[in-house]
Short mmCIF file of C-alpha atoms in Angstrom, two decimals:
data_model
loop_
_atom_site.label_atom_id
_atom_site.label_comp_id
_atom_site.label_asym_id
_atom_site.label_seq_id
_atom_site.Cartn_x
_atom_site.Cartn_y
_atom_site.Cartn_z
CA MET N 29 30.89 -17.31 -8.00
CA ASP N 30 29.72 -13.97 -9.36
CA ASN N 31 26.45 -14.16 -11.26
CA PRO N 32 26.88 -12.16 -14.51
CA ASN N 33 23.13 -11.46 -14.52
CA GLY N 34 22.83 -10.73 -10.79
CA ILE N 35 20.96 -7.62 -9.70
CA THR N 36 23.95 -6.36 -7.66
CA ARG N 37 26.35 -6.56 -10.60
CA ILE N 38 26.93 -3.04 -11.90
CA GLU N 39 25.92 -2.81 -15.56
CA THR N 40 28.86 -1.89 -17.76
CA PHE N 41 27.07 -1.52 -21.10
CA GLY N 42 26.39 1.96 -22.43
CA VAL N 43 24.63 2.68 -25.72
CA GLU N 44 26.87 0.44 -27.77
CA LYS N 45 25.06 -2.52 -29.32
CA ILE N 46 24.30 -5.16 -26.67
CA PRO N 47 26.04 -8.45 -27.64
CA ASP N 48 23.67 -11.24 -28.63
CA ALA N 49 24.88 -13.41 -25.74
CA GLU N 50 23.75 -10.77 -23.23
CA ARG N 51 20.29 -10.25 -24.73
CA ASN N 52 18.10 -12.61 -22.73
CA ALA N 53 15.19 -10.37 -21.73
CA THR N 54 11.64 -11.16 -22.90
CA PRO N 55 8.57 -9.18 -23.98
CA PHE N 56 7.13 -10.00 -20.54
CA ASP N 57 10.12 -8.27 -18.94
CA LEU N 58 9.34 -5.23 -21.09
CA PHE N 59 5.71 -5.40 -19.90
CA ARG N 60 6.85 -5.39 -16.28
CA MET N 61 9.23 -2.48 -16.81
CA ILE N 62 6.58 -0.28 -18.42
CA PHE N 63 3.69 -1.24 -16.14
CA GLY N 64 5.89 -1.10 -13.03
CA GLY N 65 6.96 2.42 -13.93
CA ALA N 66 3.34 3.56 -14.32
CA ASN N 67 1.65 1.60 -11.51
CA THR N 68 2.00 4.51 -9.10
CA PHE N 69 0.32 7.44 -7.40
CA ALA N 70 1.50 9.66 -10.24
CA THR N 71 -0.79 7.75 -12.63
CA ALA N 72 -3.63 7.81 -10.10
CA VAL N 73 -3.24 11.60 -10.01
CA LEU N 74 -3.62 11.66 -13.81
CA GLY N 75 -6.77 9.57 -13.37
CA SER N 76 -8.25 12.24 -11.12
CA PHE N 77 -8.13 14.92 -13.83
CA PRO N 78 -11.57 14.19 -15.38
CA ILE N 79 -13.16 14.89 -11.98
CA LEU N 80 -11.00 17.98 -11.48
CA PHE N 81 -12.20 19.16 -14.91
CA GLY N 82 -15.85 18.66 -13.89
CA LEU N 83 -16.74 15.45 -15.77
CA SER N 84 -18.97 12.67 -14.49
CA PHE N 85 -17.47 9.32 -13.51
CA GLU N 86 -18.86 7.68 -16.67
CA ALA N 87 -17.52 10.40 -18.98
CA GLY N 88 -14.19 10.16 -17.15
CA VAL N 89 -13.98 6.43 -17.84
CA TRP N 90 -14.53 6.97 -21.55
CA ALA N 91 -12.00 9.82 -21.67
CA ILE N 92 -9.34 7.71 -19.94
CA LEU N 93 -10.01 4.70 -22.18
CA LEU N 94 -9.75 6.89 -25.29
CA GLY N 95 -6.50 8.50 -24.15
CA VAL N 96 -4.78 5.34 -22.89
CA MET N 97 -5.65 3.19 -25.90
CA THR N 98 -4.75 5.88 -28.45
CA GLY N 99 -1.45 6.44 -26.69
CA ALA N 100 -0.79 2.69 -26.49
CA VAL N 101 -1.23 2.26 -30.25
CA ILE N 102 1.22 5.12 -30.93
CA LEU N 103 3.68 3.78 -28.35
CA ALA N 104 3.70 0.12 -29.42
CA PRO N 105 6.07 0.38 -32.45
CA MET N 106 8.60 2.29 -30.32
CA GLY N 107 9.34 -1.00 -28.58
CA LEU N 108 10.81 -2.48 -31.78
CA PHE N 109 13.91 -0.29 -32.15
CA GLY N 110 15.70 -1.74 -29.11
CA PRO N 111 15.59 -5.40 -30.25
CA ILE N 112 16.46 -4.47 -33.85
CA ASN N 113 19.45 -2.25 -33.06
CA GLY N 114 20.51 -3.40 -29.59
CA THR N 115 20.67 0.19 -28.34
CA ASN N 116 18.36 2.87 -26.97
CA ASN N 117 15.81 4.79 -29.01
CA ALA N 118 17.77 8.05 -29.10
CA VAL N 119 20.71 6.34 -30.83
CA SER N 120 18.30 4.49 -33.14
CA SER N 121 16.77 7.83 -34.12
CA GLY N 122 20.05 8.64 -35.87
CA ALA N 123 18.75 6.56 -38.78
CA HIS N 124 16.06 9.20 -39.37
CA PHE N 125 17.53 12.39 -37.90
CA GLY N 126 21.20 11.74 -38.70
CA VAL N 127 23.93 10.57 -36.34
CA HIS N 128 24.26 14.12 -35.03
CA GLY N 129 20.54 14.87 -35.20
CA ARG N 130 19.92 11.98 -32.78
CA ILE N 131 20.84 14.36 -29.93
CA VAL N 132 17.28 15.71 -30.28
CA GLY N 133 16.02 12.45 -28.83
CA SER N 134 18.67 12.47 -26.11
CA PHE N 135 17.74 15.91 -24.83
CA LEU N 136 14.00 15.20 -25.06
CA SER N 137 14.70 12.13 -22.91
CA LEU N 138 16.74 14.21 -20.47
CA LEU N 139 14.05 16.83 -19.98
CA THR N 140 11.25 14.27 -19.74
CA ALA N 141 13.17 12.16 -17.23
CA ILE N 142 14.04 15.05 -14.90
CA ALA N 143 10.45 16.31 -14.98
CA PHE N 144 8.88 12.91 -14.27
CA PHE N 145 11.58 11.96 -11.74
CA SER N 146 10.86 15.18 -9.84
CA LEU N 147 7.08 14.73 -9.99
CA SER N 148 7.44 11.12 -8.85
CA VAL N 149 9.58 12.04 -5.83
CA TRP N 150 7.32 14.94 -4.89
CA SER N 151 4.01 13.05 -5.16
CA SER N 152 5.36 9.92 -3.44
CA GLY N 153 7.02 11.92 -0.67
CA ASP N 154 3.85 13.93 -0.02
CA ALA N 155 1.71 10.77 0.06
CA LEU N 156 4.18 8.95 2.33
CA ILE N 157 4.43 11.75 4.89
CA GLY N 158 0.68 12.45 4.69
CA GLY N 159 -0.10 8.78 5.34
CA ALA N 160 2.45 8.56 8.17
CA LYS N 161 0.97 11.68 9.78
CA ARG N 162 -2.44 10.04 10.02
CA LEU N 163 -1.04 6.60 10.83
CA ILE N 164 1.49 7.39 13.57
CA GLY N 165 1.17 11.16 14.05
CA LEU N 166 4.40 12.05 12.20
CA PRO N 167 4.47 15.85 11.77
CA GLU N 168 4.18 17.08 8.20
CA THR N 169 6.94 19.70 8.03
CA ASP N 170 9.52 20.83 5.53
CA LEU N 171 12.06 18.70 7.42
CA THR N 172 10.06 15.45 7.22
CA LEU N 173 9.12 16.10 3.60
CA GLY N 174 12.74 16.86 2.76
CA LEU N 175 13.90 13.65 4.41
CA ALA N 176 11.30 11.66 2.45
CA TYR N 177 12.37 13.28 -0.83
CA GLY N 178 16.02 12.64 -0.04
CA VAL N 179 15.49 8.97 0.83
CA PHE N 180 13.48 8.36 -2.36
CA ALA N 181 16.01 10.15 -4.53
CA ILE N 182 19.04 8.33 -3.10
CA LEU N 183 17.37 4.92 -3.33
CA VAL N 184 16.39 5.58 -6.95
CA LEU N 185 19.91 6.76 -7.82
CA THR N 186 21.43 3.64 -6.22
CA VAL N 187 19.21 1.30 -8.25
CA CYS N 188 20.00 3.18 -11.47
CA LEU N 189 23.75 2.99 -10.83
CA TYR N 190 23.54 -0.80 -10.62
CA GLY N 191 21.63 -0.84 -13.90
CA PHE N 192 19.13 -2.86 -15.90
CA ARG N 193 18.98 -6.08 -13.83
CA PHE N 194 18.35 -4.29 -10.53
CA LEU N 195 15.86 -2.03 -12.29
CA LEU N 196 14.01 -5.05 -13.66
CA TRP N 197 13.85 -6.63 -10.19
CA VAL N 198 12.41 -3.43 -8.66
CA ASN N 199 9.69 -3.32 -11.30
CA LYS N 200 8.89 -7.02 -10.89
CA VAL N 201 8.12 -6.23 -7.25
CA ALA N 202 6.22 -3.07 -8.16
CA VAL N 203 3.92 -4.78 -10.66
CA VAL N 204 2.59 -7.26 -8.11
CA SER N 205 2.72 -5.33 -4.86
CA ALA N 206 1.35 -2.01 -6.08
CA SER N 207 -1.46 -3.80 -7.95
CA VAL N 208 -2.44 -5.67 -4.76
CA LEU N 209 -2.41 -2.41 -2.79
CA PHE N 210 -4.59 -0.66 -5.37
CA MET N 211 -6.99 -3.61 -5.19
CA LEU N 212 -7.12 -3.10 -1.42
CA GLY N 213 -8.15 0.43 -2.25
CA ILE N 214 -11.21 -0.91 -4.03
CA ALA N 215 -12.26 -2.55 -0.76
CA ALA N 216 -11.45 0.61 1.19
CA PHE N 217 -13.68 2.84 -0.96
CA ALA N 218 -16.34 0.43 -2.24
CA GLY N 219 -18.91 1.70 0.26
CA PRO N 220 -18.91 5.44 -0.49
CA PHE N 221 -18.23 5.01 -4.22
CA ASP N 222 -21.08 6.02 -6.54
CA ALA N 223 -20.68 5.20 -10.23
CA SER N 224 -23.50 7.62 -11.04
CA TYR N 225 -21.50 10.63 -9.88
CA ALA N 226 -22.67 13.37 -12.27
CA GLY N 227 -19.93 15.97 -12.07
CA THR N 228 -20.63 19.56 -13.03
CA LEU N 229 -20.56 19.13 -16.81
CA ASN N 230 -22.63 16.99 -19.17
CA PRO N 231 -22.65 16.62 -22.98
CA GLY N 232 -25.10 19.49 -23.32
CA THR N 233 -23.11 21.86 -21.12
CA GLU N 234 -20.72 24.46 -22.47
CA GLY N 235 -17.17 23.34 -21.87
CA PHE N 236 -17.97 19.62 -21.70
CA TRP N 237 -16.07 18.63 -24.83
CA ALA N 238 -13.10 20.79 -23.88
CA ALA N 239 -12.94 18.96 -20.53
CA PHE N 240 -13.48 15.55 -22.15
CA ILE N 241 -10.75 15.96 -24.78
CA GLY N 242 -8.45 17.58 -22.23
CA SER N 243 -8.90 14.57 -19.93
CA ALA N 244 -8.23 12.16 -22.81
CA LEU N 245 -5.05 14.02 -23.73
CA VAL N 246 -3.84 13.96 -20.11
CA ALA N 247 -4.38 10.18 -20.08
CA MET N 248 -2.68 9.88 -23.47
CA SER N 249 0.36 11.74 -22.18
CA ASN N 250 1.19 8.82 -19.88
CA PRO N 251 1.92 6.22 -22.61
CA VAL N 252 3.48 8.85 -24.87
CA SER N 253 5.93 9.76 -22.08
CA PHE N 254 7.49 6.28 -22.40
CA GLY N 255 8.31 6.68 -26.11
CA ALA N 256 11.88 7.86 -25.69
CA PHE N 257 12.68 5.23 -23.04
CA LEU N 258 11.46 1.89 -24.42
CA GLY N 259 14.75 1.14 -26.13
CA ASP N 260 16.58 1.46 -22.79
CA TRP N 261 14.98 -1.82 -21.72
CA ALA N 262 14.00 -3.47 -25.03
CA ARG N 263 17.66 -3.49 -26.20
CA TYR N 264 18.14 -6.59 -24.03
CA ILE N 265 15.47 -8.48 -26.01
CA PRO N 266 16.93 -10.75 -28.77
CA ARG N 267 16.58 -9.40 -32.31
CA GLN N 268 14.68 -12.47 -33.57
CA THR N 269 11.89 -12.05 -31.00
CA SER N 270 8.42 -11.73 -32.55
CA LYS N 271 7.64 -8.08 -33.29
CA LEU N 272 3.97 -8.78 -32.64
CA HIS N 273 4.77 -10.09 -29.16
CA ILE N 274 6.85 -7.01 -28.36
CA MET N 275 4.13 -4.60 -29.47
CA LEU N 276 1.50 -6.63 -27.67
CA ALA N 277 3.54 -6.40 -24.47
CA VAL N 278 3.65 -2.61 -24.83
CA VAL N 279 -0.10 -2.33 -25.45
CA LEU N 280 -0.99 -4.68 -22.58
CA SER N 281 1.26 -2.73 -20.21
CA GLN N 282 -0.82 0.34 -20.97
CA VAL N 283 -4.10 -1.55 -20.57
CA ALA N 284 -2.83 -2.62 -17.14
CA THR N 285 -2.36 1.05 -16.15
CA LEU N 286 -6.14 1.32 -16.10
CA ILE N 287 -5.80 -0.04 -12.52
CA PRO N 288 -4.19 3.14 -11.11
CA PHE N 289 -6.04 5.38 -13.61
CA LEU N 290 -9.49 4.15 -12.55
CA PHE N 291 -8.46 4.09 -8.88
CA GLY N 292 -7.64 7.79 -9.21
CA LEU N 293 -10.87 8.51 -11.06
CA ALA N 294 -13.09 6.63 -8.60
CA THR N 295 -11.50 8.04 -5.46
CA ALA N 296 -11.52 11.58 -6.90
CA SER N 297 -15.28 11.28 -7.41
CA ILE N 298 -15.61 10.36 -3.72
CA VAL N 299 -13.41 13.31 -2.71
CA ALA N 300 -15.62 15.59 -4.83
CA VAL N 301 -18.63 14.58 -2.71
CA LYS N 302 -17.10 14.18 0.76
CA ALA N 303 -14.31 16.77 0.70
CA PRO N 304 -14.95 19.11 -2.26
CA GLN N 305 -12.53 21.74 -0.96
CA TYR N 306 -9.65 19.51 -2.05
CA ILE N 307 -11.01 19.31 -5.59
CA ALA N 308 -11.32 23.10 -5.64
CA GLU N 309 -7.63 23.27 -4.65
CA ASN N 310 -6.62 20.58 -7.22
CA ASN N 311 -5.19 18.60 -4.28
CA TYR N 312 -6.09 15.00 -5.07
CA VAL N 313 -3.53 13.37 -2.74
CA GLY N 314 -4.68 15.49 0.21
CA GLY N 315 -8.31 14.67 -0.56
CA LEU N 316 -7.56 10.94 -0.80
CA LEU N 317 -5.93 10.95 2.63
CA ALA N 318 -8.83 12.95 4.06
CA ILE N 319 -11.43 10.36 3.01
CA SER N 320 -9.35 7.20 3.58
CA PRO N 321 -10.27 4.82 6.42
CA SER N 322 -7.51 4.62 9.03
CA TRP N 323 -6.51 1.06 8.05
CA PHE N 324 -5.70 2.23 4.50
CA PHE N 325 -3.02 4.71 5.61
CA LEU N 326 -0.37 1.97 5.69
CA PRO N 327 -1.18 0.82 2.10
CA VAL N 328 -0.99 4.49 1.08
CA CYS N 329 2.53 4.70 2.51
CA LEU N 330 3.53 1.46 0.76
CA ILE N 331 2.10 2.54 -2.60
CA ALA N 332 3.99 5.83 -2.25
CA THR N 333 7.25 4.02 -1.51
CA ILE N 334 6.95 1.40 -4.23
CA GLY N 335 5.63 3.85 -6.79
CA GLY N 336 8.34 6.41 -6.09
CA MET N 337 11.00 3.76 -6.62
CA SER N 338 9.60 2.28 -9.84
CA THR N 339 8.74 5.56 -11.60
CA GLY N 340 11.93 7.26 -10.51
CA THR N 341 14.18 4.43 -11.64
CA THR N 342 12.59 4.06 -15.08
CA SER N 343 13.02 7.82 -15.64
CA LEU N 344 16.55 8.32 -14.32
CA TYR N 345 18.15 5.16 -15.76
CA GLY N 346 17.50 6.14 -19.37
CA THR N 347 18.80 9.66 -18.81
CA GLY N 348 22.17 8.46 -17.59
CA LEU N 349 22.36 6.07 -20.53
CA ASP N 350 21.58 8.84 -23.00
CA MET N 351 24.00 11.39 -21.58
CA SER N 352 26.82 8.84 -21.70
CA SER N 353 26.17 8.55 -25.44
CA VAL N 354 26.16 12.32 -26.00
CA PHE N 355 29.53 12.71 -24.25
CA PRO N 356 31.04 9.23 -24.76
CA ARG N 357 34.66 10.31 -24.26
CA VAL N 358 33.95 11.90 -20.88
CA LEU N 359 31.06 10.00 -19.31
CA THR N 360 30.45 6.30 -18.78
CA ARG N 361 26.89 5.16 -18.04
CA VAL N 362 27.61 5.09 -14.30
CA ARG N 363 29.27 8.52 -14.26
CA ALA N 364 26.51 10.07 -16.37
CA THR N 365 23.82 8.53 -14.15
CA LEU N 366 25.55 9.84 -11.02
CA LEU N 367 25.96 13.33 -12.51
CA ILE N 368 22.36 13.62 -13.74
CA GLY N 369 21.03 12.04 -10.53
CA VAL N 370 22.80 14.52 -8.26
CA ALA N 371 21.68 17.43 -10.46
CA ALA N 372 18.07 16.15 -10.38
CA ILE N 373 18.15 15.80 -6.58
CA VAL N 374 19.37 19.40 -6.24
CA PHE N 375 16.58 20.48 -8.60
CA ILE N 376 13.99 18.58 -6.56
CA PHE N 377 14.87 20.44 -3.36
CA ILE N 378 15.22 23.87 -4.96
CA GLY N 379 12.05 23.40 -6.99
CA ARG N 380 10.00 22.26 -3.99
CA PHE N 381 11.22 24.50 -1.17
CA ALA N 382 12.93 27.54 -2.71
CA ALA N 383 11.07 28.20 -5.96
CA ASN N 384 7.78 26.26 -5.56
CA LEU N 385 8.04 24.83 -9.05
CA VAL N 386 5.81 21.77 -8.54
CA GLN N 387 2.98 23.00 -10.79
CA SER N 388 5.43 24.56 -13.23
CA VAL N 389 7.20 21.22 -13.67
CA SER N 390 3.83 19.50 -14.22
CA THR N 391 3.16 21.99 -17.00
CA PHE N 392 6.68 21.56 -18.36
CA ALA N 393 6.19 17.77 -18.52
CA VAL N 394 3.09 18.20 -20.71
CA LEU N 395 4.95 20.63 -23.00
CA ILE N 396 7.86 18.21 -23.38
CA ILE N 397 5.41 15.45 -24.36
CA THR N 398 4.01 17.80 -27.00
CA CYS N 399 7.52 17.95 -28.46
CA THR N 400 8.24 14.23 -28.02
CA SER N 401 5.12 12.93 -29.77
CA PRO N 402 6.04 14.23 -33.29
CA TRP N 403 9.54 12.78 -32.79
CA MET N 404 7.88 9.40 -32.15
CA ILE N 405 5.67 9.67 -35.23
CA ILE N 406 8.69 10.41 -37.42
CA MET N 407 10.48 7.37 -35.96
CA ILE N 408 7.47 5.12 -36.64
CA ILE N 409 6.98 6.33 -40.21
CA GLY N 410 10.71 5.90 -40.77
CA LEU N 411 10.52 2.34 -39.43
CA ILE N 412 7.72 1.52 -41.86
CA ASN N 413 9.45 3.29 -44.76
CA ARG N 414 12.68 1.34 -44.15
CA ARG N 415 10.67 -1.88 -43.68
CA GLY N 416 12.49 -2.48 -40.41
CA PHE N 417 15.97 -2.43 -41.97
CA TYR N 418 18.77 -0.77 -39.96
CA CYS N 419 22.54 -1.09 -39.73
CA PRO N 420 23.28 -1.06 -35.97
CA ASP N 421 27.01 -0.58 -36.50
CA ASP N 422 26.51 2.60 -38.58
CA LEU N 423 24.27 4.05 -35.84
CA GLN N 424 27.29 4.11 -33.49
CA VAL N 425 29.33 6.55 -35.61
CA PHE N 426 28.66 9.51 -33.27
CA THR N 427 29.43 7.45 -30.15
CA ARG N 428 32.78 6.36 -31.59
CA GLY N 429 33.69 9.88 -32.73
CA GLU N 430 33.78 8.86 -36.40
CA ARG N 431 32.35 10.36 -39.59
CA GLY N 432 30.51 9.06 -42.62
CA ARG N 433 28.64 5.78 -43.29
CA ARG N 434 25.03 5.40 -44.32
CA TYR N 435 23.39 7.65 -41.66
CA TRP N 436 25.75 10.59 -42.15
CA PHE N 437 23.36 12.39 -44.55
CA HIS N 438 24.32 16.14 -44.50
CA HIS N 439 27.26 16.43 -42.07
CA GLY N 440 25.48 14.13 -39.64
CA TRP N 441 22.05 15.80 -39.90
CA ASN N 442 19.04 14.46 -41.81
CA TRP N 443 16.94 17.50 -42.65
CA ARG N 444 13.97 15.38 -43.65
CA GLY N 445 13.38 14.27 -40.08
CA LEU N 446 14.41 17.57 -38.51
CA GLY N 447 12.43 19.53 -41.11
CA ALA N 448 9.29 17.69 -40.05
CA TRP N 449 9.95 17.69 -36.29
CA ILE N 450 10.88 21.34 -35.70
CA PRO N 451 7.75 22.99 -37.20
CA SER N 452 5.47 20.27 -35.81
CA ALA N 453 6.77 20.73 -32.27
CA VAL N 454 6.56 24.53 -32.50
CA VAL N 455 3.02 24.53 -33.89
CA GLY N 456 1.94 21.95 -31.30
CA LEU N 457 3.14 24.23 -28.50
CA LEU N 458 1.13 27.12 -29.99
CA PHE N 459 -2.09 25.08 -29.59
CA VAL N 460 -1.50 23.91 -25.99
CA ASN N 461 -4.34 24.88 -23.63
CA LEU N 462 -3.79 24.07 -19.95
CA PRO N 463 -6.14 26.49 -18.11
CA GLY N 464 -4.40 28.24 -15.25
CA GLN N 465 -1.02 26.85 -16.29
CA PHE N 466 -0.12 27.46 -19.94
CA VAL N 467 -2.21 28.60 -22.88
CA GLY N 468 -0.45 28.98 -26.23
CA PRO N 469 -1.22 31.86 -28.64
CA LEU N 470 -3.59 29.56 -30.58
CA GLY N 471 -4.85 27.66 -27.52
CA GLU N 472 -8.35 29.15 -27.70
CA VAL N 473 -8.90 28.45 -31.41
CA ALA N 474 -10.97 25.32 -30.72
CA GLY N 475 -13.16 26.90 -28.08
CA GLY N 476 -10.85 26.09 -25.19
CA ILE N 477 -10.23 22.50 -26.30
CA ASP N 478 -6.58 21.45 -26.21
CA ILE N 479 -5.90 20.09 -29.68
CA SER N 480 -2.11 20.34 -29.47
CA LEU N 481 -1.38 16.60 -29.66
CA PRO N 482 -3.64 15.86 -32.67
CA ILE N 483 -2.20 18.91 -34.45
CA THR N 484 1.44 18.07 -33.80
CA LEU N 485 1.00 14.36 -34.60
CA GLY N 486 -0.87 15.00 -37.83
CA MET N 487 1.52 17.72 -38.97
CA ALA N 488 4.60 15.56 -38.29
CA ALA N 489 3.13 12.63 -40.24
CA LEU N 490 2.18 14.84 -43.19
CA LEU N 491 5.42 16.82 -43.37
CA TYR N 492 7.74 13.85 -42.98
CA SER N 493 5.87 11.79 -45.58
CA LEU N 494 5.97 14.75 -47.96
CA LEU N 495 9.69 15.37 -47.44
CA LEU N 496 10.50 11.71 -48.01
CA ARG N 497 8.58 11.84 -51.28
CA LEU N 498 10.04 15.14 -52.50
CA PHE N 499 13.60 14.38 -51.39
CA PRO N 500 14.14 10.59 -51.44
CA GLU N 501 16.76 9.34 -49.01
CA PRO N 502 20.03 7.77 -50.21
CA ILE N 503 19.36 4.25 -51.43
CA GLU N 504 21.94 2.73 -49.06
CA VAL N 505 19.74 3.35 -46.00
CA TYR N 506 17.28 0.76 -47.33
CA GLY N 507 17.53 -3.00 -47.13
CA PRO N 508 18.52 -5.51 -49.81
CA ALA N 509 14.96 -5.78 -51.18
CA ARG N 510 14.85 -2.04 -51.97
CA LEU N 511 18.37 -2.09 -53.40
CA ASN N 512 17.52 -4.99 -55.71
CA ALA N 513 14.29 -3.31 -56.83
CA SER N 514 16.15 -0.07 -57.62
CA ALA N 515 18.84 -1.95 -59.52
CA THR N 516 16.16 -3.66 -61.57
CA ARG N 517 14.59 -0.31 -62.49
CA GLY N 518 17.96 1.08 -63.56
CA SER N 519 20.56 3.60 -62.43
CA PRO N 520 18.51 6.85 -62.84
CA ALA N 521 16.66 6.04 -59.59
CA LEU N 522 19.95 5.57 -57.81
CA ILE N 523 21.32 8.83 -59.17
CA SER N 524 18.19 10.76 -58.18
CA SER N 525 18.21 9.26 -54.70
CA ASN N 526 21.85 9.99 -53.96
CA ALA N 527 21.59 13.53 -55.31
CA SER N 528 18.88 14.50 -52.80
CA LEU N 529 19.78 16.51 -49.64
CA SER N 530 22.73 14.22 -48.88
#
């Protein structure tokens, strides 16, 4: 008899509200999805950045802790939209950006997913072939690298086509196995590791704070990158589930990523001493393989394989889901996933072998996060302002090709949310400072320190709060408590509210 929750049953749900009978996931499942998607070499590479920037091991630890925990606090409320509305976060954003304005979230998700899917396949393929070269003498050529990329990409696409249950199973495996392999890495490098590694910068050195804050922001970008995707998985969690438990699962999943982060930091400090030429070339994976004992090459290959699968699937799955909602009359979830997956695979090969876009895509990923973070802040402030009240059925107006209802605002666009997001994202990009990659026109204002994320987050919070105060939203978007309070105060409040920007 066919198991309706089996991992080989192709998921048929798109972005429509998941029926209550099908919502049997738990906050622990959400933890495994997030942590599994980040427990990879890609995160270890992010952990190497403090050393690449010249910091000491101790300063690197503090920078990573600051970035991860700040990002986790911002990310945590994004896990609530899925259980409340039974759909993904892009569709939920229609409550604050309008049922047409929600396409902003969809395209941010698309760009983020393709960038991180590509980076995941590239880094995992390079690590796999590099480890196999030292383990069994496999030649490291364009052909072997291409085969590795192709295998990873096809496996990831297959898992995503089957859907959420298969995806959850992959990440259950990834959480345990990759963690064990990273722990083996502690044994592999315990001997040469020196926690007193001093780096080239200290608090009294010019450029130290720029490197420290830059490292913290790189670490912060990892949790922020999940913001648009949490609803893809959390929509299977029952609505009545404790909000505290959901947010705690999100925060703990980010705390758990300290395993690959600190692995990357520690091993990068060893590379800086034993093989500094790799640090000079910003080639952490190559340096790691150069200093690894021979018995660790097999774990390297396994981490690359598991990590490539888990990160790739969490990125690509949500993109197919989103695109099916943008073009609901043309694309089902499976068709959209197949279309985006094939396009991403083509991009991976062209970007790696024909155009050498690896570093450019890394830069692009950071820029997309700069645009995604103010979108998240607007969603969170909107959640608080509405006191968690949403009408899931009215969020599906765009998907069903209808008009009107409570989130229609101005022809489907809510200019309060868009009016805060557009200038915040633009100004944030102006302040980006990624030396050697991208420096915005205002990137040097803070003495070389990248302050783009604090600027864009603060500006989004200020502008959106101000717009909500100056132009109150229609009273019908609020819950019964707000409606009753307004009725008690009298009709002028209702008239003023409905006359604003709607």
